[in-house]
Coordinates of C-alpha atoms in Angstrom, one line a residue:
M1 CA -32.2 12.7 -9.6
L2 CA -32.5 9.2 -8.4
V3 CA -30.0 6.7 -7.2
S4 CA -29.8 4.3 -10.1
V5 CA -28.1 1.4 -8.4
D6 CA -28.9 0.2 -4.8
F7 CA -25.8 0.4 -2.7
P8 CA -25.8 -3.3 -1.6
D9 CA -26.0 -4.2 -5.3
L10 CA -23.3 -1.7 -6.1
A11 CA -21.0 -3.3 -3.5
R12 CA -21.8 -6.8 -4.9
R13 CA -21.2 -5.8 -8.5
T14 CA -18.0 -3.9 -7.7
A15 CA -16.8 -6.9 -5.7
G16 CA -17.6 -9.0 -8.7
F17 CA -15.4 -6.8 -10.8
R18 CA -12.5 -7.1 -8.4
N19 CA -13.0 -10.8 -7.4
G20 CA -13.2 -12.2 -10.9
A21 CA -9.9 -10.5 -12.0
P22 CA -6.5 -12.0 -11.5
Y23 CA -4.4 -10.4 -8.7
G24 CA -1.6 -11.2 -6.3
V25 CA 0.6 -12.1 -9.2
T26 CA 4.2 -13.6 -8.8
V27 CA 6.6 -15.0 -11.3
G28 CA 9.1 -17.8 -10.6
A29 CA 12.7 -16.8 -10.9
D30 CA 13.2 -19.0 -13.9
G31 CA 10.2 -17.4 -15.7
A32 CA 8.5 -20.8 -16.3
R33 CA 5.4 -20.2 -14.2
V34 CA 3.2 -17.3 -13.2
V35 CA 1.2 -17.8 -10.0
F36 CA -1.9 -15.7 -9.1
L37 CA -5.1 -15.5 -7.3
R38 CA -8.5 -15.4 -8.9
S39 CA -12.0 -16.2 -7.8
A40 CA -13.9 -19.0 -9.5
G41 CA -16.5 -16.5 -10.7
P42 CA -17.2 -12.8 -10.4
Y43 CA -19.2 -13.1 -7.2
A44 CA -17.3 -15.9 -5.5
A45 CA -16.3 -14.8 -2.0
S46 CA -12.9 -16.5 -1.8
P47 CA -10.1 -16.7 -4.3
D48 CA -8.4 -19.8 -5.6
L49 CA -4.7 -20.3 -6.5
W50 CA -3.9 -20.6 -10.2
V51 CA -0.8 -21.1 -12.2
L52 CA 0.0 -20.2 -15.8
D53 CA 2.5 -22.3 -17.7
V54 CA 4.4 -19.7 -19.7
A55 CA 5.6 -22.1 -22.5
S56 CA 2.2 -23.5 -23.3
G57 CA 0.1 -20.6 -22.2
T58 CA -2.3 -22.9 -20.2
E59 CA -3.8 -22.0 -16.9
R60 CA -4.5 -24.6 -14.1
R61 CA -6.4 -24.2 -10.9
V62 CA -4.2 -25.4 -8.1
G63 CA -6.6 -25.2 -5.1
G64 CA -8.3 -23.0 -2.6
P65 CA -9.7 -21.1 -1.1
A66 CA -6.4 -19.3 -0.7
P67 CA -6.6 -15.8 0.8
D68 CA -2.8 -15.4 0.4
Y69 CA 0.1 -17.7 -0.6
G70 CA 3.9 -18.2 -0.7
I71 CA 6.0 -19.9 -3.4
D72 CA 9.6 -21.2 -3.6
R73 CA 12.2 -19.5 -5.9
D74 CA 11.1 -21.2 -9.1
A75 CA 7.4 -21.4 -8.3
T76 CA 7.4 -25.2 -8.1
V77 CA 5.8 -25.3 -4.6
A78 CA 3.1 -23.1 -3.2
T79 CA 1.7 -22.9 0.4
W80 CA -1.3 -21.2 1.9
S81 CA -3.4 -21.1 5.1
H82 CA -7.2 -21.2 5.2
D83 CA -9.1 -21.1 8.5
G84 CA -5.8 -21.8 10.2
R85 CA -5.2 -25.1 8.2
L86 CA -2.0 -25.4 6.2
H87 CA -1.9 -26.5 2.6
R88 CA 0.9 -27.4 0.3
A89 CA 0.7 -27.7 -3.5
D90 CA 3.2 -29.1 -6.0
L91 CA 2.8 -26.7 -8.9
L92 CA 4.4 -29.2 -11.4
S93 CA 2.1 -32.1 -10.8
G94 CA -0.9 -30.2 -9.4
R95 CA -1.1 -32.3 -6.2
V96 CA -2.4 -30.5 -3.2
A97 CA -2.4 -31.8 0.4
E98 CA -3.3 -30.4 3.8
V99 CA -0.3 -30.5 6.1
P100 CA -1.0 -31.6 9.7
T101 CA 0.0 -29.1 12.4
D102 CA -0.6 -28.8 16.1
G103 CA -2.6 -25.6 15.9
R104 CA -3.8 -22.7 13.7
T105 CA -1.2 -21.4 11.2
T106 CA -0.5 -18.1 9.4
D107 CA 2.0 -16.8 6.8
P108 CA 3.3 -20.1 5.5
Q109 CA 6.3 -19.8 3.2
P110 CA 8.3 -22.6 1.5
S111 CA 12.1 -22.4 1.5
P112 CA 13.7 -21.2 -1.8
D113 CA 14.5 -24.8 -2.8
G114 CA 11.0 -26.0 -1.7
T115 CA 12.3 -28.6 0.7
H116 CA 11.1 -26.9 3.9
L117 CA 8.0 -25.1 5.0
G118 CA 7.9 -22.4 7.6
Y119 CA 4.9 -20.9 9.3
L120 CA 3.7 -18.9 12.2
T121 CA 1.4 -20.1 15.0
A122 CA -1.4 -18.3 16.9
D123 CA 0.7 -18.3 20.1
G124 CA 3.6 -16.3 18.5
C125 CA 5.9 -19.1 17.5
L126 CA 7.9 -19.8 14.3
R127 CA 8.0 -23.4 13.2
V128 CA 9.5 -25.3 10.2
I129 CA 8.4 -28.5 8.6
G130 CA 11.2 -30.5 7.0
P131 CA 12.6 -34.1 6.7
H132 CA 12.6 -34.4 10.5
G133 CA 9.0 -33.3 10.9
D134 CA 7.4 -30.2 12.4
E135 CA 9.9 -28.5 14.7
L136 CA 9.8 -25.3 16.8
L137 CA 12.4 -22.9 15.5
A138 CA 11.6 -19.9 17.7
G139 CA 9.1 -19.3 20.5
E140 CA 9.1 -18.9 24.2
P141 CA 6.8 -19.5 27.2
G142 CA 4.4 -16.6 27.9
G143 CA 4.2 -15.8 24.2
A144 CA 1.2 -14.2 22.5
S145 CA -2.2 -15.8 22.7
W146 CA -5.8 -14.8 22.3
R147 CA -5.9 -13.9 26.0
D148 CA -2.6 -11.9 25.7
P149 CA -2.2 -10.6 22.1
G150 CA 0.5 -8.3 23.4
G151 CA 2.9 -11.1 24.4
V152 CA 6.1 -12.0 22.7
R153 CA 5.7 -12.9 19.0
W154 CA 8.2 -14.3 16.5
G155 CA 8.0 -13.6 12.8
S156 CA 5.2 -11.0 13.0
A157 CA 5.6 -7.7 11.2
G158 CA 4.6 -5.5 14.1
E159 CA 2.4 -2.4 14.4
P160 CA 4.6 0.2 12.8
A161 CA 5.6 -2.0 9.9
D162 CA 2.6 -1.1 7.6
L163 CA 3.6 2.6 7.9
F164 CA 6.9 1.7 6.1
G165 CA 5.3 -0.7 3.7
R166 CA 6.7 -3.8 5.4
A167 CA 4.2 -6.6 5.4
R168 CA 6.3 -9.5 6.8
G169 CA 8.3 -10.4 9.8
W170 CA 10.5 -13.3 8.7
W171 CA 12.5 -14.3 5.6
W172 CA 14.3 -17.3 4.2
S173 CA 18.0 -17.2 3.3
P174 CA 18.7 -17.9 -0.4
D175 CA 20.1 -21.3 0.4
G176 CA 17.2 -22.3 2.7
G177 CA 19.6 -22.9 5.6
Q178 CA 18.7 -19.9 7.8
I179 CA 15.7 -17.7 8.6
L180 CA 15.9 -14.0 9.5
A181 CA 13.1 -13.3 11.9
C182 CA 11.7 -10.4 14.0
R183 CA 11.1 -10.9 17.7
L184 CA 8.4 -8.5 18.9
A185 CA 8.2 -7.7 22.6
R186 CA 8.0 -4.1 23.6
A187 CA 10.4 -3.3 20.7
V188 CA 11.5 -5.1 17.6
S189 CA 14.7 -7.1 17.4
L190 CA 16.1 -9.2 14.5
H191 CA 17.7 -12.7 14.7
L192 CA 19.4 -15.2 12.4
L193 CA 18.1 -18.7 13.1
D194 CA 19.8 -21.8 11.8
L195 CA 17.6 -24.8 11.0
D196 CA 19.8 -26.9 13.2
G197 CA 19.0 -24.8 16.2
G198 CA 21.8 -22.3 16.3
W199 CA 21.2 -18.6 16.2
V200 CA 22.8 -15.1 16.4
D201 CA 21.4 -11.7 17.1
V202 CA 21.6 -9.0 14.5
H203 CA 23.5 -6.1 16.0
W204 CA 22.6 -2.4 15.4
D205 CA 22.0 0.5 17.7
R206 CA 18.3 -0.4 18.3
E207 CA 18.0 2.4 21.0
T208 CA 18.9 5.0 18.4
Y209 CA 17.3 3.3 15.4
P210 CA 14.2 1.5 16.8
H211 CA 12.2 1.3 13.6
L212 CA 12.9 -1.6 11.2
A213 CA 11.5 -0.2 8.0
D214 CA 12.5 -2.9 5.5
V215 CA 14.3 -6.2 5.1
R216 CA 15.5 -7.9 1.9
W217 CA 17.5 -11.1 1.5
D218 CA 17.9 -11.8 -2.2
D219 CA 20.1 -14.3 -4.1
I220 CA 22.8 -11.6 -4.5
G221 CA 24.8 -10.5 -1.5
P222 CA 24.0 -10.4 2.2
P223 CA 20.7 -9.5 3.8
L224 CA 20.0 -5.7 3.8
I225 CA 17.9 -3.8 6.3
T226 CA 16.7 -0.2 6.6
V227 CA 16.5 1.2 10.2
L228 CA 15.2 4.6 11.2
R229 CA 15.5 6.8 14.2
R230 CA 12.4 7.3 16.3
M231 CA 11.5 10.6 14.7
Q232 CA 12.1 9.0 11.2
Q233 CA 14.4 11.9 10.1
H234 CA 17.5 9.8 9.7
G235 CA 18.1 6.2 8.7
L236 CA 20.7 3.6 7.8
V237 CA 20.9 0.9 5.2
L238 CA 22.8 -1.9 6.8
A239 CA 24.3 -5.2 5.4
I240 CA 24.2 -8.1 7.8
D241 CA 26.9 -10.7 8.1
P242 CA 24.8 -13.9 8.2
R243 CA 27.5 -15.7 10.3
T244 CA 27.9 -13.2 13.1
G245 CA 24.9 -10.9 12.9
E246 CA 27.3 -7.9 12.7
T247 CA 26.2 -5.0 10.4
Q248 CA 27.9 -2.6 8.1
V249 CA 26.6 0.7 6.9
H250 CA 26.0 1.0 3.2
A251 CA 24.0 4.2 3.0
E252 CA 22.5 6.9 5.1
L253 CA 19.1 8.4 4.6
A254 CA 18.1 11.8 6.0
D255 CA 15.3 14.4 5.7
A256 CA 14.4 17.3 7.9
R257 CA 10.7 16.0 7.9
W258 CA 10.8 12.3 7.6
V259 CA 12.6 9.6 5.5
E260 CA 10.3 7.8 3.1
P261 CA 11.9 4.6 1.9
V262 CA 11.0 3.4 -1.6
P263 CA 9.3 0.0 -1.5
G264 CA 11.4 -2.7 -3.1
T265 CA 14.6 -1.2 -1.7
P266 CA 17.3 -1.6 -0.5
R267 CA 18.5 -4.4 -2.8
Q268 CA 21.9 -5.6 -4.1
L269 CA 22.4 -5.2 -7.8
A270 CA 24.2 -7.8 -9.9
D271 CA 27.3 -5.7 -10.1
G272 CA 27.6 -5.5 -6.3
R273 CA 26.2 -2.0 -5.9
V274 CA 23.4 -1.4 -3.3
L275 CA 20.2 0.2 -4.6
V276 CA 18.4 2.6 -2.3
G277 CA 15.6 5.0 -2.8
G278 CA 16.1 8.7 -2.0
E279 CA 15.2 12.2 -2.8
L280 CA 16.9 14.8 -5.0
A281 CA 16.3 18.3 -3.6
H282 CA 19.0 20.6 -5.0
D283 CA 19.7 22.6 -8.2
G284 CA 15.9 23.0 -8.6
F285 CA 15.1 19.3 -8.4
D286 CA 12.3 17.9 -6.3
A287 CA 12.3 14.2 -7.1
R288 CA 11.9 10.7 -5.7
C289 CA 14.7 8.7 -7.3
L290 CA 16.8 5.6 -7.1
F291 CA 20.6 5.6 -6.4
A292 CA 23.1 2.8 -6.8
D293 CA 26.0 3.4 -4.4
G294 CA 25.2 7.1 -4.4
S295 CA 24.9 7.4 -8.2
L296 CA 21.6 8.5 -9.6
I297 CA 20.1 5.9 -12.0
T298 CA 16.6 7.3 -12.6
P299 CA 15.8 10.6 -14.2
P300 CA 14.6 13.4 -11.9
G301 CA 11.3 13.7 -13.8
L302 CA 10.2 10.2 -12.7
Y303 CA 8.5 9.9 -9.4
V304 CA 9.5 6.3 -8.3
R305 CA 6.7 4.6 -6.4
R306 CA 8.1 1.0 -6.2
V307 CA 10.9 -1.2 -7.4
I308 CA 9.1 -4.4 -8.7
G309 CA 12.2 -6.5 -9.5
A310 CA 15.0 -7.3 -11.9
H311 CA 14.3 -8.4 -15.4
S312 CA 16.7 -10.1 -17.8
R313 CA 16.3 -9.2 -21.4
T314 CA 18.1 -9.9 -24.7
G315 CA 20.9 -7.5 -25.4
T316 CA 21.8 -6.5 -21.9
P317 CA 25.3 -7.3 -20.6
A318 CA 25.6 -10.5 -18.7
G319 CA 24.9 -10.0 -15.0
S320 CA 23.3 -6.6 -15.6
P321 CA 19.5 -7.1 -15.7
D322 CA 17.2 -4.1 -15.9
L323 CA 15.0 -2.9 -13.0
I324 CA 11.3 -2.9 -13.5
V325 CA 9.9 0.1 -11.6
A326 CA 6.4 1.5 -11.0
G327 CA 6.3 5.3 -11.1
T328 CA 4.7 8.5 -12.3
D329 CA 6.0 10.7 -15.1
G330 CA 4.3 14.0 -14.9
E331 CA 0.6 13.1 -14.2
P332 CA 0.0 12.0 -10.6
S333 CA -3.3 10.2 -11.4
M334 CA -1.4 7.7 -13.6
Q335 CA 0.9 4.9 -12.6
H336 CA 3.1 3.5 -15.3
I337 CA 5.7 0.7 -15.6
F338 CA 9.3 1.6 -16.5
R339 CA 12.5 -0.2 -17.4
V340 CA 15.6 1.2 -15.7
R341 CA 19.1 0.4 -16.9
T342 CA 21.5 -0.7 -14.2
G343 CA 24.6 -1.6 -16.3
A344 CA 27.3 1.0 -16.9
S345 CA 26.5 3.2 -19.9
G346 CA 27.3 6.6 -21.1
A347 CA 23.6 7.6 -21.4
G348 CA 23.2 8.6 -17.7
A349 CA 20.0 8.1 -15.7
E350 CA 17.2 6.9 -18.0
A351 CA 13.9 5.1 -17.7
T352 CA 12.1 3.6 -20.7
P353 CA 8.3 3.4 -20.5
V354 CA 6.8 -0.1 -20.7
T355 CA 3.2 1.1 -20.5
T356 CA 1.9 4.0 -22.5
E357 CA -1.9 3.8 -22.3
P358 CA -3.4 6.1 -19.7
G359 CA -4.3 4.2 -16.5
W360 CA -3.0 2.8 -13.2
H361 CA -0.7 -0.1 -14.3
T362 CA 0.8 -2.9 -12.2
A363 CA 3.5 -5.5 -12.9
A364 CA 5.3 -8.6 -11.7
V365 CA 8.6 -10.0 -12.9
G366 CA 10.7 -13.1 -12.7
G367 CA 13.7 -14.1 -14.9
D368 CA 12.9 -12.9 -18.5
V369 CA 9.2 -12.9 -18.0
L370 CA 7.3 -9.7 -17.3
V371 CA 3.5 -9.5 -16.4
V372 CA 2.0 -6.1 -17.0
D373 CA -1.6 -5.8 -15.9
D374 CA -2.9 -9.2 -17.3
R375 CA -0.5 -9.5 -20.2
V376 CA 2.5 -11.9 -20.1
W377 CA 5.7 -11.0 -22.0
R378 CA 8.9 -12.9 -22.5
G379 CA 11.8 -11.3 -24.2
G380 CA 9.8 -8.5 -25.6
T381 CA 7.2 -10.8 -27.1
A382 CA 3.6 -11.2 -25.8
V383 CA 3.1 -14.9 -24.9
G384 CA -0.2 -14.9 -23.3
A385 CA -2.6 -13.3 -20.8
L386 CA -4.2 -14.0 -17.5
T387 CA -7.9 -14.7 -18.0
S388 CA -10.3 -12.5 -16.2
H389 CA -13.8 -13.5 -15.1
A390 CA -14.6 -10.0 -13.7
A391 CA -18.1 -8.7 -14.0
P392 CA -18.7 -5.4 -15.7
L393 CA -18.4 -2.4 -13.4
P394 CA -21.8 -1.0 -12.3
Y395 CA -20.7 2.5 -13.5
R396 CA -18.3 3.9 -16.1
P397 CA -17.3 7.0 -14.2
A398 CA -15.9 9.9 -16.1
P399 CA -14.4 12.3 -13.5
V400 CA -13.1 15.6 -14.9
L401 CA -9.5 15.6 -13.7
D402 CA -7.5 18.9 -13.3
R403 CA -4.7 20.5 -11.4
V404 CA -5.9 23.6 -9.5
T405 CA -4.6 26.5 -7.5
D406 CA -1.0 27.8 -7.6
R407 CA 0.0 24.5 -5.9
R408 CA -1.3 22.4 -8.8
L409 CA -3.4 20.2 -6.6
P410 CA -4.7 17.1 -8.4
A411 CA -8.5 17.2 -8.3
G412 CA -11.5 15.4 -9.8
V413 CA -15.1 16.3 -10.2
L414 CA -17.7 13.6 -10.8
Y415 CA -21.2 14.4 -12.0
P416 CA -24.4 12.3 -12.1
T417 CA -24.6 10.5 -15.4
D418 CA -27.9 12.3 -16.3
W419 CA -26.6 15.8 -15.3
V420 CA -27.4 18.6 -17.6
S421 CA -25.1 21.6 -17.7
G422 CA -26.7 24.6 -16.0
T423 CA -28.2 22.5 -13.2
R424 CA -26.6 23.5 -9.9
L425 CA -25.6 20.6 -7.7
P426 CA -24.7 20.3 -4.0
V427 CA -21.1 19.3 -3.5
L428 CA -19.9 16.2 -1.7
L429 CA -16.2 16.7 -0.7
T430 CA -14.5 13.3 -0.1
F431 CA -11.4 13.0 2.1
G432 CA -11.1 9.3 1.4
A433 CA -8.5 7.8 3.8
G434 CA -6.7 11.1 4.1
P435 CA -3.2 12.2 3.3
G436 CA -0.9 9.4 2.3
H437 CA -3.6 7.9 0.1
Q438 CA -4.4 9.1 -3.3
Q439 CA -8.0 9.6 -4.4
V440 CA -7.5 11.1 -7.8
I441 CA -6.3 8.1 -9.8
A442 CA -7.0 6.7 -13.2
D443 CA -8.8 3.6 -12.1
P444 CA -12.6 3.3 -12.8
A445 CA -13.0 0.8 -9.9
A446 CA -11.8 3.4 -7.4
W447 CA -14.6 5.8 -8.4
Q448 CA -17.6 3.4 -8.0
E449 CA -18.7 4.4 -4.6
R450 CA -18.3 8.1 -5.4
Q451 CA -20.4 7.7 -8.6
W452 CA -23.1 6.1 -6.4
F453 CA -23.2 9.3 -4.4
A454 CA -23.1 11.4 -7.6
Q455 CA -26.2 9.5 -8.8
A456 CA -28.0 10.7 -5.7
G457 CA -27.7 14.3 -7.0
F458 CA -24.2 15.5 -6.0
A459 CA -21.2 16.8 -7.7
V460 CA -18.5 14.7 -5.9
V461 CA -15.2 16.5 -5.5
S462 CA -12.0 14.7 -4.6
V463 CA -8.7 16.5 -4.0
D464 CA -5.2 15.1 -3.5
S465 CA -4.0 17.8 -1.1
R466 CA -0.4 18.3 0.0
G467 CA 0.5 15.3 2.1
T468 CA -0.4 12.9 -0.8
P469 CA 2.1 10.9 -2.7
G470 CA 2.6 11.0 -6.5
V471 CA 3.6 14.6 -7.1
A472 CA 6.9 15.4 -5.4
P473 CA 8.6 14.9 -2.0
S474 CA 8.1 18.5 -1.0
F475 CA 4.4 18.2 -1.8
E476 CA 4.1 15.0 0.2
K477 CA 5.9 16.4 3.3
A478 CA 4.5 19.9 3.4
V479 CA 2.1 18.7 6.1
H480 CA 4.9 18.1 8.6
R481 CA 3.7 19.4 12.0
R482 CA 0.7 21.2 10.3
L483 CA -1.3 18.4 8.8
A484 CA -4.7 19.8 9.7
D485 CA -4.2 23.3 8.5
V486 CA -2.4 22.5 5.3
T487 CA -4.9 19.8 4.2
L488 CA -8.0 21.8 5.0
A489 CA -6.6 24.9 3.4
D490 CA -5.9 23.0 0.2
H491 CA -9.4 21.5 0.0
R492 CA -10.9 25.0 0.7
D493 CA -8.8 26.6 -2.0
A494 CA -9.4 23.7 -4.5
L495 CA -13.2 24.1 -4.1
H496 CA -13.1 27.7 -4.9
A497 CA -10.7 27.2 -7.9
L498 CA -12.9 24.4 -9.2
W499 CA -16.0 26.6 -8.9
G500 CA -14.4 28.9 -11.4
K501 CA -14.2 26.1 -13.9
H502 CA -17.4 24.3 -12.8
P503 CA -20.0 27.0 -12.1
D504 CA -22.7 24.5 -11.4
L505 CA -21.0 23.6 -8.1
D506 CA -23.2 25.0 -5.4
L507 CA -20.7 26.0 -2.7
D508 CA -23.6 27.0 -0.4
R509 CA -24.4 23.3 0.0
V510 CA -21.2 21.5 0.7
A511 CA -21.0 18.2 2.6
A512 CA -17.8 16.2 3.5
R513 CA -17.1 12.6 4.3
G514 CA -14.1 10.4 5.0
V515 CA -12.8 7.2 6.7
G516 CA -10.1 7.0 9.4
L517 CA -7.7 9.8 8.9
G518 CA -10.1 11.1 6.2
G519 CA -13.0 10.9 8.7
W520 CA -10.9 13.0 11.2
L521 CA -10.4 15.6 8.4
A522 CA -14.1 15.6 7.5
A523 CA -15.0 16.3 11.1
L524 CA -12.4 19.1 11.4
A525 CA -13.8 20.6 8.2
V526 CA -17.3 21.0 9.6
H527 CA -15.8 22.6 12.8
R528 CA -13.1 24.8 11.3
H529 CA -14.6 25.7 7.9
A530 CA -18.3 25.8 8.9
G531 CA -18.9 28.7 6.6
L532 CA -18.0 26.4 3.6
V533 CA -18.7 22.8 4.8
R534 CA -22.3 22.5 6.0
C535 CA -22.2 19.0 7.4
A536 CA -19.9 15.9 7.5
V537 CA -19.9 12.2 8.0
A538 CA -16.8 10.8 9.8
R539 CA -16.3 7.0 9.7
D540 CA -14.0 5.6 12.4
P541 CA -12.2 9.0 12.7
I542 CA -9.1 9.6 14.7
T543 CA -10.2 11.7 17.6
D544 CA -7.0 12.0 19.7
W545 CA -3.6 11.7 18.0
G546 CA -2.1 10.8 21.4
H547 CA -3.9 7.5 21.2
T548 CA -2.8 6.6 17.6
P549 CA 0.2 4.3 16.9
T550 CA 3.3 6.2 18.0
A551 CA 5.3 5.9 14.8
Y552 CA 2.3 7.2 12.7
A553 CA 1.6 10.1 15.0
E554 CA 5.3 11.1 15.3
R555 CA 5.8 11.1 11.5
Y556 CA 3.3 13.9 11.1
L557 CA 3.2 15.7 14.4
G558 CA 6.5 15.0 16.3
R559 CA 6.7 13.7 19.8
L560 CA 3.8 14.4 22.1
A561 CA 6.1 15.4 24.9
D562 CA 7.9 18.0 22.7
A563 CA 4.8 19.4 21.0
P564 CA 1.6 19.0 23.2
D565 CA 0.2 22.2 21.6
V566 CA 0.5 20.6 18.1
Y567 CA -1.4 17.5 19.3
A568 CA -4.1 19.6 20.9
H569 CA -4.5 21.6 17.7
H570 CA -5.1 18.3 15.8
S571 CA -7.5 16.8 18.3
L572 CA -11.3 16.5 18.0
T573 CA -11.8 15.9 21.7
D574 CA -12.2 19.6 22.6
E575 CA -14.4 20.5 19.6
P576 CA -18.0 21.3 20.6
D577 CA -20.8 18.9 19.7
T578 CA -22.7 19.9 16.6
P579 CA -25.7 18.3 14.9
D580 CA -24.0 18.9 11.5
L581 CA -21.5 16.1 12.2
L582 CA -22.3 12.4 12.1
V583 CA -19.7 10.1 13.6
V584 CA -20.2 6.4 12.7
D585 CA -18.3 3.1 12.5
R586 CA -17.7 1.0 9.4
A587 CA -20.9 -1.0 9.9
F588 CA -23.1 2.1 9.5
G589 CA -25.2 2.0 6.3
L590 CA -24.4 4.3 3.4
H591 CA -28.1 4.9 2.8
Q592 CA -28.3 6.3 6.3
E593 CA -25.3 8.4 5.7
L594 CA -26.9 9.7 2.5
D595 CA -30.1 10.5 4.3
F596 CA -28.2 12.5 6.9
I597 CA -26.4 14.6 4.3
R598 CA -29.5 15.2 2.3
R599 CA -31.5 16.3 5.3
T600 CA -28.8 18.5 6.8
I601 CA -28.1 20.5 3.6
G602 CA -31.7 20.8 2.7
M603 CA -32.0 18.5 -0.4
E604 CA -35.3 17.1 -1.4
H605 CA -35.6 13.3 -1.1
P606 CA -36.0 11.3 -4.3

């Protein structure tokens, strides 16, 4: 069997599919405009900023290239930074101008009313451009620089933030008069900065709760933050008094393994209740849900992945918009969009599906406008669509999806397109990016690289073992303190279970591959399951968990000082060298990786 598409061409064509499609969609709060990124053509390297006028259905290119952007409340002003240069666009007139600054800029964000523009500098400062010019709002001597990236930084998210899904480190107040900003030194602190120069510290027990998991400052109510203990087994949802910086506890979060905040929470609802994500783990329930002041508002059968926003619709009580939520209802490979009632009703917790077609759906919301995938809806009526210039995908993968073993592990088997039943195939077991990242999803673009390997003569097997989101909280957290053993056992058992349904899988010729955490697992597999896994390729693997970011390591393994044996058991450093393991970095070519696997498991070259 021959590789039908050269890998560089596969990468180019897959990039063409992704680059030509609209993404990064946001909707103004008044629902008048939809802003998004899209490349000029399927193979253009950099995206441009576009705006859709909802009333007329017309799209306009605003400018670019724009790798990322920020908008004001009603999407009348947009800002972005390219090569360190700051740009501002009037989305009503279409005028775009470069804004002079003293140095390189990142993360520009206009104030909610569009009158001011804040941005971060390369030396760790937060600055604001307004009627009085470009002024320093927060920064200090000896801050970060290219010589000392570990110096003090204002407005940066910080290293552990991505573990909690927090991408930003500063936020405008709804009235545009204040900024809530992180200060990163050896730890994170939070401060309220007035545009006239005054400021107050946000007070919470940072020694007990050092992790700032989430921050939200919406039009309704005070700013809300989620803070976690170092071991992430307990957290608080706090409301901040924007005058004094004092905090008040709104909710507690607790889990014997780790707290997993739901992205998009906490947030204040229109009726004054505070929405938080949590888990239902009693009376036979095992669910990831939403609660409003302690009352369950989503059904236990819905695994809530993210709260997208509030959506006004005809027929709802004034001041009680629905929530738009991304979640999974039964099948982990699917992501659907749901409408959740927040107003008082006698129906109890309910969620109405917005999407019904199988797939991995996304959404954005503003006012009474809802964008689902590329379709734009207003008040239940389709009013337009975001145009896609995406190139056709190189392959149309058809993975055979299943749930296997008594643990009902999601799994997928991908065959070569010219495979004939009865032809035994060596197996390529993919660990992807490891636990915490699903592989078995209903998105054809996610299977392109795996189909390329399949075309080389493999049955490619992907398993979402315990430790992976999308099934249930207990499934996700079963790896606590035993990540390696649980994950490898699940993959071993899944392979044997799949062989019973796919007899052409040749379990005498199994190779493994993965990246990062997945690379670490692939390397462990060839050492600890050598009787099953013949060889492995590990790209940029974790080798010593003691050298990984502390918050990440402690979530899975606990403190190094408390459990050195656990860290030693999860380390690659003491494993013997073996010619059956190839450790490479991200620059290593996939053709070379393929050649190593073929040679090691005894496949004939095409």
